[in-house]
Amino acid sequence: MLSRDASIWVTGHRGLAGSAIVRCLQAAGFSRILTIPRSELDLRDQHAVSHWMRQAQPRYIVHAAGTVGGILANSERPVDFLYDNLMIHATVLRAAQEQGVEKLLYLGSSCVYPRECPQPIREEYLLTGPLEPTNAAYAIAKIAGLVSCQAYRRQYGCNFISVMPTNLYGPYDHFDLQKAHVLPALIRKFHDARLQSRSSVPIWGTGMPRREFLHVEDFAAACLFLLDHYNDEQTINVGTGEDLTIRELAEMIADIIVPGIELEFDPAKPDGTPQKLLDVSRIRALGWSPTWPLKDGIRQTYEWYVQHLATGQLRC
Ligand code: GFB
């Protein structure tokens, strides 16, 4: 178990995963959670990161920061996704090794796995085949971070562990229609259609791809579980072990927000990976399971969205 009195730095603390992890650590009794906004520390700057780490001296790090986005953002800005994420991981891991950080948890992504690998995807399938072209740049950056954790363990004995989450959703997500992932994008689209009394909603792609969705509060609990109990170099998948088609997801969200509305699929937009269902047997065997049913999680996320829309606090 980690000491609840020790200092723990959560990078990316304002993001979907980072903010949920901060809330989870607070609830677990951590009394010294360190955060610093992007405006005060550019994680791509090694000198600045090393200097801050010498000052702050965190005992643990949850490395949740990254440049993230959905299929369109990844397709249109591969350089940003590659450069930012490579630099963010390189600087933080190097400084963590220099400062003797006791434990670091690195957040990867399920897009690191090959486009066509067998389903559900086991951790061993990493680097066994070509990546999905729409997010290959991002995937390479995340794979570099994962391999870096393993390299620091081998060369310096660093206790750097890594997790590969499936698609996450929940409060504090991005809702910008061009940058967002599918679930928050559809919440916004159906909400707008309801307000404007529209008869249909555009859905990108064919609706055939399958995706797995894990509530970010479940993911945060999994991260704390692994911080307390896991110390090996093997990366660990974190997901629900269940997936559904984009069409089924859209129907589920429509049923909550604007029942009966027509779905207009646009095959000119990219489908991306046909399926990326994670094999979660490793983390289940360690003793962790998710709690949020998808429909309840969507309902809670929609309620959060509506509340924050009114206050202008949304990242749209
Ligand atoms: O969530 P998403 O953008 O990314 O798209 P991925 C998932 C599926 O939803 C694709 C469809 O087949 C999209 O075509 N889709 C339908 C939509 N309507 C929409 C919409 O309005 N917005 C969006 N965004 N999608 C991401 C990677 O892949 O997975 C990230 O790009 C990251 O880097 C994330 O790894 C976990 O699930 O395809």
mmCIF file of C-alpha atoms and ligand atoms in Angstrom:
data_model
loop_
_atom_site.group_PDB
_atom_site.id
_atom_site.type_symbol
_atom_site.label_atom_id
_atom_site.label_comp_id
_atom_site.label_asym_id
_atom_site.label_seq_id
_atom_site.Cartn_x
_atom_site.Cartn_y
_atom_site.Cartn_z
ATOM 1 C CA MET A 1 0.000 0.000 0.000
ATOM 2 C CA LEU A 2 1.151 3.545 -0.729
ATOM 3 C CA SER A 3 1.567 5.873 2.239
ATOM 4 C CA ARG A 4 -1.406 8.240 2.353
ATOM 5 C CA ASP A 5 0.825 10.910 3.935
ATOM 6 C CA ALA A 6 3.405 10.906 1.129
ATOM 7 C CA SER A 7 3.407 13.448 -1.701
ATOM 8 C CA ILE A 8 1.871 12.205 -4.952
ATOM 9 C CA TRP A 9 1.997 14.250 -8.175
ATOM 10 C CA VAL A 10 -0.853 13.796 -10.643
ATOM 11 C CA THR A 11 0.111 15.173 -14.042
ATOM 12 C CA GLY A 12 -2.798 16.186 -16.295
ATOM 13 C CA HIS A 13 -4.967 16.769 -13.208
ATOM 14 C CA ARG A 14 -7.558 18.785 -15.141
ATOM 15 C CA GLY A 15 -8.198 16.118 -17.768
ATOM 16 C CA LEU A 16 -10.772 13.337 -17.853
ATOM 17 C CA ALA A 17 -8.543 10.685 -16.244
ATOM 18 C CA GLY A 18 -6.355 13.013 -14.165
ATOM 19 C CA SER A 19 -9.263 14.801 -12.475
ATOM 20 C CA ALA A 20 -10.962 11.486 -11.620
ATOM 21 C CA ILE A 21 -7.698 10.159 -10.180
ATOM 22 C CA VAL A 22 -7.309 13.277 -7.990
ATOM 23 C CA ARG A 23 -10.878 12.818 -6.675
ATOM 24 C CA CYS A 24 -10.174 9.124 -6.028
ATOM 25 C CA LEU A 25 -6.917 9.849 -4.152
ATOM 26 C CA GLN A 26 -8.656 12.524 -2.058
ATOM 27 C CA ALA A 27 -11.391 10.054 -1.138
ATOM 28 C CA ALA A 28 -8.727 7.469 -0.236
ATOM 29 C CA GLY A 29 -7.141 9.872 2.256
ATOM 30 C CA PHE A 30 -4.056 11.110 0.395
ATOM 31 C CA SER A 31 -3.201 14.372 2.130
ATOM 32 C CA ARG A 32 -0.430 15.683 -0.162
ATOM 33 C CA ILE A 33 -1.651 15.573 -3.771
ATOM 34 C CA LEU A 34 0.556 17.764 -5.957
ATOM 35 C CA THR A 35 -0.743 19.381 -9.142
ATOM 36 C CA ILE A 36 0.556 22.156 -11.408
ATOM 37 C CA PRO A 37 -1.323 23.622 -14.399
ATOM 38 C CA ARG A 38 0.035 23.517 -17.946
ATOM 39 C CA SER A 39 0.286 27.323 -17.866
ATOM 40 C CA GLU A 40 2.927 27.067 -15.095
ATOM 41 C CA LEU A 41 4.834 23.976 -16.238
ATOM 42 C CA ASP A 42 5.270 22.822 -19.839
ATOM 43 C CA LEU A 43 5.825 19.093 -19.480
ATOM 44 C CA ARG A 44 7.619 19.056 -22.841
ATOM 45 C CA ASP A 45 10.490 21.114 -21.322
ATOM 46 C CA GLN A 46 13.026 18.798 -19.640
ATOM 47 C CA HIS A 47 14.837 21.605 -17.815
ATOM 48 C CA ALA A 48 11.596 22.991 -16.388
ATOM 49 C CA VAL A 49 10.291 19.537 -15.394
ATOM 50 C CA SER A 50 13.570 18.535 -13.697
ATOM 51 C CA HIS A 51 13.709 21.876 -11.873
ATOM 52 C CA TRP A 52 10.108 21.536 -10.642
ATOM 53 C CA MET A 53 10.651 17.931 -9.585
ATOM 54 C CA ARG A 54 13.713 18.948 -7.519
ATOM 55 C CA GLN A 55 11.553 21.521 -5.744
ATOM 56 C CA ALA A 56 8.431 19.399 -5.307
ATOM 57 C CA GLN A 57 10.134 16.070 -4.522
ATOM 58 C CA PRO A 58 7.074 13.865 -5.112
ATOM 59 C CA ARG A 59 7.351 10.366 -3.662
ATOM 60 C CA TYR A 60 4.860 8.962 -6.178
ATOM 61 C CA ILE A 61 3.669 10.107 -9.638
ATOM 62 C CA VAL A 62 0.503 9.317 -11.578
ATOM 63 C CA HIS A 63 1.390 10.354 -15.115
ATOM 64 C CA ALA A 64 -2.002 11.121 -16.676
ATOM 65 C CA ALA A 65 -0.990 14.146 -18.795
ATOM 66 C CA GLY A 66 -1.139 13.929 -22.556
ATOM 67 C CA THR A 67 -2.442 15.458 -25.761
ATOM 68 C CA VAL A 68 -5.565 13.383 -26.448
ATOM 69 C CA GLY A 69 -8.528 13.405 -28.808
ATOM 70 C CA GLY A 70 -10.911 11.396 -30.927
ATOM 71 C CA ILE A 71 -10.494 9.864 -34.335
ATOM 72 C CA LEU A 72 -10.774 13.144 -36.287
ATOM 73 C CA ALA A 73 -8.352 15.102 -34.079
ATOM 74 C CA ASN A 74 -5.858 12.234 -34.337
ATOM 75 C CA SER A 75 -6.203 12.085 -38.125
ATOM 76 C CA GLU A 76 -5.766 15.846 -38.575
ATOM 77 C CA ARG A 77 -2.974 16.573 -36.038
ATOM 78 C CA PRO A 78 -0.574 13.578 -35.962
ATOM 79 C CA VAL A 79 2.480 15.752 -35.314
ATOM 80 C CA ASP A 80 0.918 17.319 -32.203
ATOM 81 C CA PHE A 81 -0.143 13.922 -30.861
ATOM 82 C CA LEU A 82 3.289 12.407 -31.559
ATOM 83 C CA TYR A 83 5.568 15.247 -30.435
ATOM 84 C CA ASP A 84 3.629 16.365 -27.355
ATOM 85 C CA ASN A 85 3.161 12.881 -25.955
ATOM 86 C CA LEU A 86 6.710 11.694 -26.693
ATOM 87 C CA MET A 87 8.148 14.775 -24.943
ATOM 88 C CA ILE A 88 5.731 14.653 -21.999
ATOM 89 C CA HIS A 89 6.684 11.067 -21.217
ATOM 90 C CA ALA A 90 10.412 11.495 -21.862
ATOM 91 C CA THR A 91 10.786 14.461 -19.501
ATOM 92 C CA VAL A 92 8.658 13.173 -16.630
ATOM 93 C CA LEU A 93 10.161 9.681 -16.588
ATOM 94 C CA ARG A 94 13.731 11.043 -16.796
ATOM 95 C CA ALA A 95 13.125 13.503 -13.960
ATOM 96 C CA ALA A 96 11.402 10.797 -11.901
ATOM 97 C CA GLN A 97 14.461 8.563 -12.244
ATOM 98 C CA GLU A 98 16.820 11.455 -11.418
ATOM 99 C CA GLN A 99 14.829 12.308 -8.272
ATOM 100 C CA GLY A 100 14.413 8.724 -7.120
ATOM 101 C CA VAL A 101 10.613 8.748 -7.293
ATOM 102 C CA GLU A 102 9.495 5.616 -5.423
ATOM 103 C CA LYS A 103 6.639 4.646 -7.781
ATOM 104 C CA LEU A 104 5.208 5.996 -11.035
ATOM 105 C CA LEU A 105 2.019 4.917 -12.811
ATOM 106 C CA TYR A 106 1.967 5.664 -16.563
ATOM 107 C CA LEU A 107 -1.325 5.855 -18.457
ATOM 108 C CA GLY A 108 -1.293 4.333 -21.926
ATOM 109 C CA SER A 109 -4.215 3.738 -24.303
ATOM 110 C CA SER A 110 -5.890 0.775 -25.977
ATOM 111 C CA CYS A 111 -4.995 2.232 -29.385
ATOM 112 C CA VAL A 112 -1.438 0.923 -28.875
ATOM 113 C CA TYR A 113 -2.569 -2.541 -30.012
ATOM 114 C CA PRO A 114 -2.506 -3.693 -33.661
ATOM 115 C CA ARG A 115 -5.565 -2.870 -35.772
ATOM 116 C CA GLU A 116 -6.311 -6.506 -36.649
ATOM 117 C CA CYS A 117 -5.200 -8.477 -33.584
ATOM 118 C CA PRO A 118 -7.385 -11.256 -32.117
ATOM 119 C CA GLN A 119 -10.184 -10.119 -29.796
ATOM 120 C CA PRO A 120 -10.290 -9.730 -26.880
ATOM 121 C CA ILE A 121 -6.830 -8.154 -26.947
ATOM 122 C CA ARG A 122 -4.237 -9.596 -24.575
ATOM 123 C CA GLU A 123 -1.317 -7.453 -23.388
ATOM 124 C CA GLU A 124 1.061 -9.806 -25.227
ATOM 125 C CA TYR A 125 -0.348 -8.692 -28.606
ATOM 126 C CA LEU A 126 1.518 -5.369 -28.336
ATOM 127 C CA LEU A 127 3.786 -4.719 -31.365
ATOM 128 C CA THR A 128 2.631 -7.869 -33.197
ATOM 129 C CA GLY A 129 1.046 -6.069 -36.156
ATOM 130 C CA PRO A 130 0.327 -2.809 -37.991
ATOM 131 C CA LEU A 131 -1.425 -0.012 -36.091
ATOM 132 C CA GLU A 132 -4.713 1.722 -36.956
ATOM 133 C CA PRO A 133 -3.640 4.508 -39.398
ATOM 134 C CA THR A 134 -5.994 7.162 -37.960
ATOM 135 C CA ASN A 135 -4.102 7.235 -34.646
ATOM 136 C CA ALA A 136 -0.741 5.559 -35.381
ATOM 137 C CA ALA A 137 1.246 8.667 -34.393
ATOM 138 C CA TYR A 138 -0.443 8.841 -30.998
ATOM 139 C CA ALA A 139 -0.128 5.079 -30.529
ATOM 140 C CA ILE A 140 3.633 5.172 -31.239
ATOM 141 C CA ALA A 141 4.052 7.905 -28.619
ATOM 142 C CA LYS A 142 2.084 5.892 -26.050
ATOM 143 C CA ILE A 143 4.030 2.718 -26.866
ATOM 144 C CA ALA A 144 7.264 4.682 -26.357
ATOM 145 C CA GLY A 145 6.043 5.680 -22.899
ATOM 146 C CA LEU A 146 5.155 2.098 -22.013
ATOM 147 C CA VAL A 147 8.509 0.752 -23.208
ATOM 148 C CA SER A 148 10.277 3.588 -21.366
ATOM 149 C CA CYS A 149 8.752 2.417 -18.077
ATOM 150 C CA GLN A 150 10.108 -1.066 -18.716
ATOM 151 C CA ALA A 151 13.536 0.319 -19.720
ATOM 152 C CA TYR A 152 13.862 2.454 -16.565
ATOM 153 C CA ARG A 153 12.974 -0.605 -14.498
ATOM 154 C CA ARG A 154 15.676 -2.697 -16.190
ATOM 155 C CA GLN A 155 18.434 -0.062 -16.286
ATOM 156 C CA TYR A 156 17.800 1.815 -13.022
ATOM 157 C CA GLY A 157 15.487 -0.447 -10.992
ATOM 158 C CA CYS A 158 12.682 2.158 -11.147
ATOM 159 C CA ASN A 159 9.250 0.942 -10.014
ATOM 160 C CA PHE A 160 7.424 2.431 -13.014
ATOM 161 C CA ILE A 161 4.218 0.550 -13.863
ATOM 162 C CA SER A 162 1.871 1.087 -16.831
ATOM 163 C CA VAL A 163 -1.828 0.614 -17.546
ATOM 164 C CA MET A 164 -3.627 0.353 -20.892
ATOM 165 C CA PRO A 165 -7.163 1.742 -20.461
ATOM 166 C CA THR A 166 -9.961 1.138 -22.927
ATOM 167 C CA ASN A 167 -12.023 4.122 -24.142
ATOM 168 C CA LEU A 168 -12.835 6.213 -21.069
ATOM 169 C CA TYR A 169 -15.814 8.491 -20.511
ATOM 170 C CA GLY A 170 -17.364 10.525 -17.711
ATOM 171 C CA PRO A 171 -17.290 13.995 -16.077
ATOM 172 C CA TYR A 172 -14.625 16.541 -17.160
ATOM 173 C CA ASP A 173 -14.331 15.019 -20.625
ATOM 174 C CA HIS A 174 -13.888 17.075 -23.823
ATOM 175 C CA PHE A 175 -17.202 17.882 -25.563
ATOM 176 C CA ASP A 176 -15.820 19.753 -28.589
ATOM 177 C CA LEU A 177 -17.439 18.104 -31.613
ATOM 178 C CA GLN A 178 -14.205 18.084 -33.659
ATOM 179 C CA LYS A 179 -11.816 16.945 -30.880
ATOM 180 C CA ALA A 180 -13.958 14.756 -28.642
ATOM 181 C CA HIS A 181 -14.256 10.986 -28.468
ATOM 182 C CA VAL A 182 -17.476 9.415 -29.627
ATOM 183 C CA LEU A 183 -19.384 9.134 -26.348
ATOM 184 C CA PRO A 184 -19.136 12.780 -25.240
ATOM 185 C CA ALA A 185 -19.597 13.936 -28.844
ATOM 186 C CA LEU A 186 -22.875 12.015 -29.102
ATOM 187 C CA ILE A 187 -24.078 13.333 -25.728
ATOM 188 C CA ARG A 188 -23.587 16.852 -27.044
ATOM 189 C CA LYS A 189 -25.109 16.102 -30.456
ATOM 190 C CA PHE A 190 -28.255 14.532 -28.982
ATOM 191 C CA HIS A 191 -28.604 17.311 -26.401
ATOM 192 C CA ASP A 192 -28.347 19.990 -29.106
ATOM 193 C CA ALA A 193 -30.843 18.083 -31.287
ATOM 194 C CA ARG A 194 -33.283 17.998 -28.382
ATOM 195 C CA LEU A 195 -32.922 21.743 -27.700
ATOM 196 C CA GLN A 196 -33.323 22.580 -31.395
ATOM 197 C CA SER A 197 -36.119 20.024 -31.933
ATOM 198 C CA ARG A 198 -34.177 18.417 -34.764
ATOM 199 C CA SER A 199 -35.497 15.177 -36.291
ATOM 200 C CA SER A 200 -32.114 13.488 -36.845
ATOM 201 C CA VAL A 201 -28.491 13.396 -35.616
ATOM 202 C CA PRO A 202 -25.374 12.823 -37.781
ATOM 203 C CA ILE A 203 -23.230 9.870 -36.671
ATOM 204 C CA TRP A 204 -19.748 9.468 -38.172
ATOM 205 C CA GLY A 205 -18.902 6.256 -40.031
ATOM 206 C CA THR A 206 -21.049 3.172 -40.600
ATOM 207 C CA GLY A 207 -22.001 2.548 -36.972
ATOM 208 C CA MET A 208 -20.520 -0.944 -37.301
ATOM 209 C CA PRO A 209 -17.229 -0.565 -35.323
ATOM 210 C CA ARG A 210 -17.315 -1.950 -31.808
ATOM 211 C CA ARG A 211 -15.998 -0.065 -28.767
ATOM 212 C CA GLU A 212 -15.597 -0.770 -25.067
ATOM 213 C CA PHE A 213 -16.325 2.041 -22.611
ATOM 214 C CA LEU A 214 -15.105 2.293 -19.018
ATOM 215 C CA HIS A 215 -16.375 4.990 -16.643
ATOM 216 C CA VAL A 216 -13.461 7.174 -15.604
ATOM 217 C CA GLU A 217 -14.304 6.765 -11.892
ATOM 218 C CA ASP A 218 -13.884 3.000 -12.302
ATOM 219 C CA PHE A 219 -10.613 3.646 -14.104
ATOM 220 C CA ALA A 220 -9.357 5.870 -11.289
ATOM 221 C CA ALA A 221 -10.190 3.147 -8.759
ATOM 222 C CA ALA A 222 -8.249 0.638 -10.886
ATOM 223 C CA CYS A 223 -5.248 2.987 -10.933
ATOM 224 C CA LEU A 224 -5.263 3.262 -7.125
ATOM 225 C CA PHE A 225 -5.692 -0.504 -6.830
ATOM 226 C CA LEU A 226 -2.586 -1.044 -9.021
ATOM 227 C CA LEU A 227 -0.605 1.664 -7.229
ATOM 228 C CA ASP A 228 -1.263 -0.168 -3.971
ATOM 229 C CA HIS A 229 -0.829 -3.736 -5.164
ATOM 230 C CA TYR A 230 1.082 -4.025 -8.487
ATOM 231 C CA ASN A 231 4.860 -3.756 -9.006
ATOM 232 C CA ASP A 232 5.745 -5.603 -12.243
ATOM 233 C CA GLU A 233 6.961 -4.469 -15.672
ATOM 234 C CA GLN A 234 4.083 -6.139 -17.596
ATOM 235 C CA THR A 235 1.514 -3.538 -18.654
ATOM 236 C CA ILE A 236 -2.061 -4.187 -17.469
ATOM 237 C CA ASN A 237 -5.263 -3.752 -19.528
ATOM 238 C CA VAL A 238 -8.090 -1.939 -17.725
ATOM 239 C CA GLY A 239 -11.603 -2.237 -19.132
ATOM 240 C CA THR A 240 -15.039 -3.767 -18.696
ATOM 241 C CA GLY A 241 -14.535 -6.773 -20.998
ATOM 242 C CA GLU A 242 -17.737 -5.866 -22.900
ATOM 243 C CA ASP A 243 -18.219 -3.856 -26.101
ATOM 244 C CA LEU A 244 -21.042 -2.687 -28.358
ATOM 245 C CA THR A 245 -21.393 -1.200 -31.837
ATOM 246 C CA ILE A 246 -21.396 2.558 -32.363
ATOM 247 C CA ARG A 247 -24.982 2.174 -33.565
ATOM 248 C CA GLU A 248 -25.977 0.465 -30.272
ATOM 249 C CA LEU A 249 -24.152 3.192 -28.333
ATOM 250 C CA ALA A 250 -25.955 5.932 -30.272
ATOM 251 C CA GLU A 251 -29.304 4.227 -29.650
ATOM 252 C CA MET A 252 -28.511 3.934 -25.921
ATOM 253 C CA ILE A 253 -27.609 7.644 -25.666
ATOM 254 C CA ALA A 254 -30.620 8.696 -27.777
ATOM 255 C CA ASP A 255 -32.881 6.672 -25.493
ATOM 256 C CA ILE A 256 -31.635 8.722 -22.519
ATOM 257 C CA ILE A 257 -31.646 12.193 -24.129
ATOM 258 C CA VAL A 258 -34.055 12.284 -27.070
ATOM 259 C CA PRO A 259 -35.855 8.955 -27.599
ATOM 260 C CA GLY A 260 -36.902 8.017 -31.129
ATOM 261 C CA ILE A 261 -34.679 10.506 -32.993
ATOM 262 C CA GLU A 262 -33.354 9.357 -36.373
ATOM 263 C CA LEU A 263 -29.672 8.381 -36.686
ATOM 264 C CA GLU A 264 -27.985 9.539 -39.904
ATOM 265 C CA PHE A 265 -24.791 7.553 -40.488
ATOM 266 C CA ASP A 266 -22.089 9.177 -42.640
ATOM 267 C CA PRO A 267 -19.825 6.480 -44.173
ATOM 268 C CA ALA A 268 -17.590 9.255 -45.593
ATOM 269 C CA LYS A 269 -16.277 9.759 -42.052
ATOM 270 C CA PRO A 270 -13.637 7.249 -40.786
ATOM 271 C CA ASP A 271 -14.667 4.168 -38.794
ATOM 272 C CA GLY A 272 -11.162 3.610 -37.383
ATOM 273 C CA THR A 273 -10.332 0.292 -35.721
ATOM 274 C CA PRO A 274 -13.112 -2.286 -36.328
ATOM 275 C CA GLN A 275 -12.885 -3.518 -32.708
ATOM 276 C CA LYS A 276 -10.578 -3.068 -29.693
ATOM 277 C CA LEU A 277 -12.044 -5.093 -26.853
ATOM 278 C CA LEU A 278 -9.461 -5.593 -24.093
ATOM 279 C CA ASP A 279 -8.796 -8.901 -22.382
ATOM 280 C CA VAL A 280 -9.113 -7.916 -18.717
ATOM 281 C CA SER A 281 -8.389 -11.309 -17.181
ATOM 282 C CA ARG A 282 -5.074 -10.128 -15.652
ATOM 283 C CA ILE A 283 -6.547 -7.268 -13.623
ATOM 284 C CA ARG A 284 -9.582 -9.407 -12.707
ATOM 285 C CA ALA A 285 -7.179 -12.091 -11.416
ATOM 286 C CA LEU A 286 -5.479 -9.394 -9.308
ATOM 287 C CA GLY A 287 -8.871 -8.685 -7.723
ATOM 288 C CA TRP A 288 -10.281 -5.582 -9.462
ATOM 289 C CA SER A 289 -13.583 -5.218 -11.347
ATOM 290 C CA PRO A 290 -15.517 -2.185 -12.624
ATOM 291 C CA THR A 291 -18.807 -1.072 -11.019
ATOM 292 C CA TRP A 292 -20.534 1.356 -13.449
ATOM 293 C CA PRO A 293 -23.120 -0.139 -15.883
ATOM 294 C CA LEU A 294 -22.743 1.727 -19.187
ATOM 295 C CA LYS A 295 -26.278 3.151 -19.330
ATOM 296 C CA ASP A 296 -26.044 4.471 -15.745
ATOM 297 C CA GLY A 297 -22.626 5.956 -16.511
ATOM 298 C CA ILE A 298 -23.940 7.714 -19.614
ATOM 299 C CA ARG A 299 -26.895 9.079 -17.655
ATOM 300 C CA GLN A 300 -24.570 10.404 -14.904
ATOM 301 C CA THR A 301 -22.238 11.951 -17.502
ATOM 302 C CA TYR A 302 -25.163 13.619 -19.292
ATOM 303 C CA GLU A 303 -26.447 15.090 -15.993
ATOM 304 C CA TRP A 304 -22.942 16.419 -15.292
ATOM 305 C CA TYR A 305 -22.768 17.879 -18.842
ATOM 306 C CA VAL A 306 -26.098 19.722 -18.505
ATOM 307 C CA GLN A 307 -25.155 21.130 -15.084
ATOM 308 C CA HIS A 308 -21.778 22.392 -16.307
ATOM 309 C CA LEU A 309 -23.122 23.655 -19.648
ATOM 310 C CA ALA A 310 -25.164 26.196 -17.702
ATOM 311 C CA THR A 311 -22.075 27.424 -15.803
ATOM 312 C CA GLY A 312 -19.829 27.778 -18.887
ATOM 313 C CA GLN A 313 -17.225 25.451 -17.308
ATOM 314 C CA LEU A 314 -17.236 22.902 -20.145
ATOM 315 C CA ARG A 315 -14.228 22.149 -22.390
ATOM 316 C CA CYS A 316 -16.183 22.501 -25.653
HETATM 317 O O1 GFB B 1 -14.072 7.726 -29.991
HETATM 318 P P1 GFB B 1 -13.491 7.895 -31.354
HETATM 319 O O2 GFB B 1 -13.286 9.270 -31.850
HETATM 320 O O3 GFB B 1 -12.059 7.202 -31.400
HETATM 321 O O4 GFB B 1 -14.383 7.105 -32.465
HETATM 322 P P2 GFB B 1 -11.578 5.684 -31.484
HETATM 323 C C1 GFB B 1 -14.946 5.887 -32.166
HETATM 324 C C2 GFB B 1 -15.917 5.509 -33.286
HETATM 325 O O5 GFB B 1 -17.075 6.369 -33.158
HETATM 326 C C3 GFB B 1 -15.387 5.736 -34.719
HETATM 327 C C4 GFB B 1 -17.443 6.869 -34.433
HETATM 328 O O6 GFB B 1 -15.807 4.648 -35.498
HETATM 329 C C5 GFB B 1 -16.104 7.015 -35.149
HETATM 330 O O7 GFB B 1 -16.311 7.066 -36.544
HETATM 331 N N1 GFB B 1 -18.180 8.121 -34.286
HETATM 332 C C6 GFB B 1 -19.472 8.306 -34.652
HETATM 333 C C7 GFB B 1 -17.721 9.272 -33.774
HETATM 334 N N2 GFB B 1 -19.854 9.571 -34.416
HETATM 335 C C8 GFB B 1 -18.783 10.206 -33.869
HETATM 336 C C9 GFB B 1 -18.577 11.540 -33.405
HETATM 337 O O8 GFB B 1 -19.458 12.422 -33.481
HETATM 338 N N3 GFB B 1 -17.356 11.818 -32.866
HETATM 339 C C10 GFB B 1 -16.356 10.877 -32.776
HETATM 340 N N4 GFB B 1 -15.179 11.226 -32.214
HETATM 341 N N5 GFB B 1 -16.508 9.583 -33.234
HETATM 342 C C11 GFB B 1 -9.559 6.686 -30.192
HETATM 343 C C12 GFB B 1 -8.198 7.201 -30.592
HETATM 344 O O9 GFB B 1 -10.016 5.885 -31.276
HETATM 345 O O10 GFB B 1 -9.508 5.843 -29.055
HETATM 346 C C13 GFB B 1 -7.564 7.924 -29.428
HETATM 347 O O11 GFB B 1 -8.343 8.079 -31.705
HETATM 348 C C14 GFB B 1 -7.608 7.078 -28.177
HETATM 349 O O12 GFB B 1 -6.234 8.217 -29.736
HETATM 350 C C15 GFB B 1 -8.996 6.554 -27.909
HETATM 351 O O13 GFB B 1 -6.734 6.005 -28.317
HETATM 352 C C16 GFB B 1 -8.992 5.632 -26.703
HETATM 353 O O14 GFB B 1 -12.124 4.876 -30.361
HETATM 354 O O15 GFB B 1 -11.772 5.174 -32.862
#
